[in-house]
Amino acid sequence: DTEVSIVQTWSEIQIILRTDTSLSRSMAASIILDSPEHVRLTYQYQNDPKTNSAASMQIHYGSTTLTYLGDTLSGDYYSGRGRQNTGSIELRKITS
């Protein structure tokens, strides 16, 4: 399971991603408006593993680009240097 919080003010935006084994925080983020129908959120992050993560998991940096599709954000991520990991991510808004 993954929980993502996006906090935005007039002058900044922060993305926090939590899983059972790590916490990622954005270091820089941007909303890119290619057209009214094509909006992207791109950000660079630092990931900090929790104590229950795999021994191979170290602090690492990466980037994510997500496209806004109505009630979802969908896209790809890349984690650099030691991890050399890529993948896809799809997030859905949950209202409480």
Tab-separated table of C-alpha atoms in Angstrom:
chain	number	residue	atom	x	y	z
A	1	ASP	CA	0.000	0.000	0.000
A	2	THR	CA	1.099	3.530	-0.754
A	3	GLU	CA	-0.156	6.812	0.677
A	4	VAL	CA	0.694	10.088	-1.035
A	5	SER	CA	0.079	13.570	0.327
A	6	ILE	CA	0.365	16.589	-1.939
A	7	VAL	CA	0.521	19.924	-0.149
A	8	GLN	CA	0.429	23.044	-2.285
A	9	THR	CA	0.525	26.737	-1.472
A	10	TRP	CA	0.858	29.710	-3.781
A	11	SER	CA	4.656	29.461	-3.764
A	12	GLU	CA	5.492	25.790	-3.216
A	13	ILE	CA	4.402	22.206	-3.589
A	14	GLN	CA	5.520	19.179	-1.587
A	15	ILE	CA	4.874	15.498	-2.273
A	16	ILE	CA	5.219	12.951	0.547
A	17	LEU	CA	4.962	9.243	-0.310
A	18	ARG	CA	4.677	6.661	2.468
A	19	THR	CA	4.901	2.879	2.185
A	20	ASP	CA	5.340	0.173	4.789
A	21	THR	CA	9.102	0.229	4.233
A	22	SER	CA	10.059	3.803	3.311
A	23	LEU	CA	9.251	7.512	3.242
A	24	SER	CA	9.911	9.749	0.229
A	25	ARG	CA	9.834	13.548	0.260
A	26	SER	CA	10.073	15.808	-2.750
A	27	MET	CA	13.035	18.153	-2.963
A	28	ALA	CA	11.715	20.017	-6.007
A	29	ALA	CA	8.376	19.821	-7.798
A	30	SER	CA	6.632	21.417	-10.746
A	31	ILE	CA	3.216	21.358	-12.414
A	32	ILE	CA	3.514	21.375	-16.190
A	33	LEU	CA	0.491	22.467	-18.199
A	34	ASP	CA	0.975	21.353	-21.811
A	35	SER	CA	-2.701	21.978	-22.541
A	36	PRO	CA	-5.911	22.026	-20.472
A	37	GLU	CA	-6.252	18.286	-21.142
A	38	HIS	CA	-2.620	17.394	-20.455
A	39	VAL	CA	-1.323	18.294	-16.989
A	40	ARG	CA	1.803	16.703	-15.489
A	41	LEU	CA	3.319	16.712	-12.016
A	42	THR	CA	7.062	16.128	-11.987
A	43	TYR	CA	9.281	15.977	-8.919
A	44	GLN	CA	12.636	14.878	-7.578
A	45	TYR	CA	12.689	13.044	-4.253
A	46	GLN	CA	14.798	11.592	-1.474
A	47	ASN	CA	13.735	8.174	-0.189
A	48	ASP	CA	14.526	7.152	3.381
A	49	PRO	CA	14.085	3.448	4.178
A	50	LYS	CA	12.480	2.402	7.469
A	51	THR	CA	14.170	-0.094	9.765
A	52	ASN	CA	11.958	-2.930	8.470
A	53	SER	CA	13.083	-2.472	4.839
A	54	ALA	CA	15.294	-4.934	2.968
A	55	ALA	CA	18.985	-4.811	3.873
A	56	SER	CA	19.765	-3.735	0.287
A	57	MET	CA	17.605	-0.618	0.641
A	58	GLN	CA	19.642	2.547	1.201
A	59	ILE	CA	18.808	6.242	1.135
A	60	HIS	CA	18.476	7.145	-2.518
A	61	TYR	CA	17.281	9.886	-4.859
A	62	GLY	CA	14.971	9.690	-7.844
A	63	SER	CA	12.450	11.442	-10.039
A	64	THR	CA	8.823	10.929	-10.966
A	65	THR	CA	6.601	12.289	-13.722
A	66	LEU	CA	2.855	11.785	-13.326
A	67	THR	CA	0.071	12.730	-15.740
A	68	TYR	CA	-3.246	13.893	-14.333
A	69	LEU	CA	-6.104	11.774	-15.711
A	70	GLY	CA	-9.311	12.861	-13.954
A	71	ASP	CA	-9.216	10.997	-10.661
A	72	THR	CA	-5.759	9.441	-11.122
A	73	LEU	CA	-2.112	10.407	-11.410
A	74	SER	CA	-0.237	7.947	-13.581
A	75	GLY	CA	3.351	7.757	-14.774
A	76	ASP	CA	6.883	6.502	-14.250
A	77	TYR	CA	9.619	6.844	-11.667
A	78	TYR	CA	13.359	6.379	-11.692
A	79	SER	CA	15.604	5.968	-8.675
A	80	GLY	CA	19.226	6.763	-9.245
A	81	ARG	CA	22.692	5.627	-8.392
A	82	GLY	CA	22.716	2.646	-6.044
A	83	ARG	CA	19.129	1.551	-6.760
A	84	GLN	CA	19.033	1.798	-10.584
A	85	ASN	CA	15.314	1.054	-10.392
A	86	THR	CA	12.482	2.144	-12.674
A	87	GLY	CA	8.773	1.458	-12.617
A	88	SER	CA	5.248	2.677	-13.084
A	89	ILE	CA	2.957	4.223	-10.535
A	90	GLU	CA	-0.766	4.925	-10.557
A	91	LEU	CA	-2.402	6.878	-7.748
A	92	ARG	CA	-6.117	7.286	-7.131
A	93	LYS	CA	-7.671	9.918	-4.915
A	94	ILE	CA	-9.493	8.550	-1.903
A	95	THR	CA	-12.017	10.865	-0.319
A	96	SER	CA	-12.715	10.506	3.364
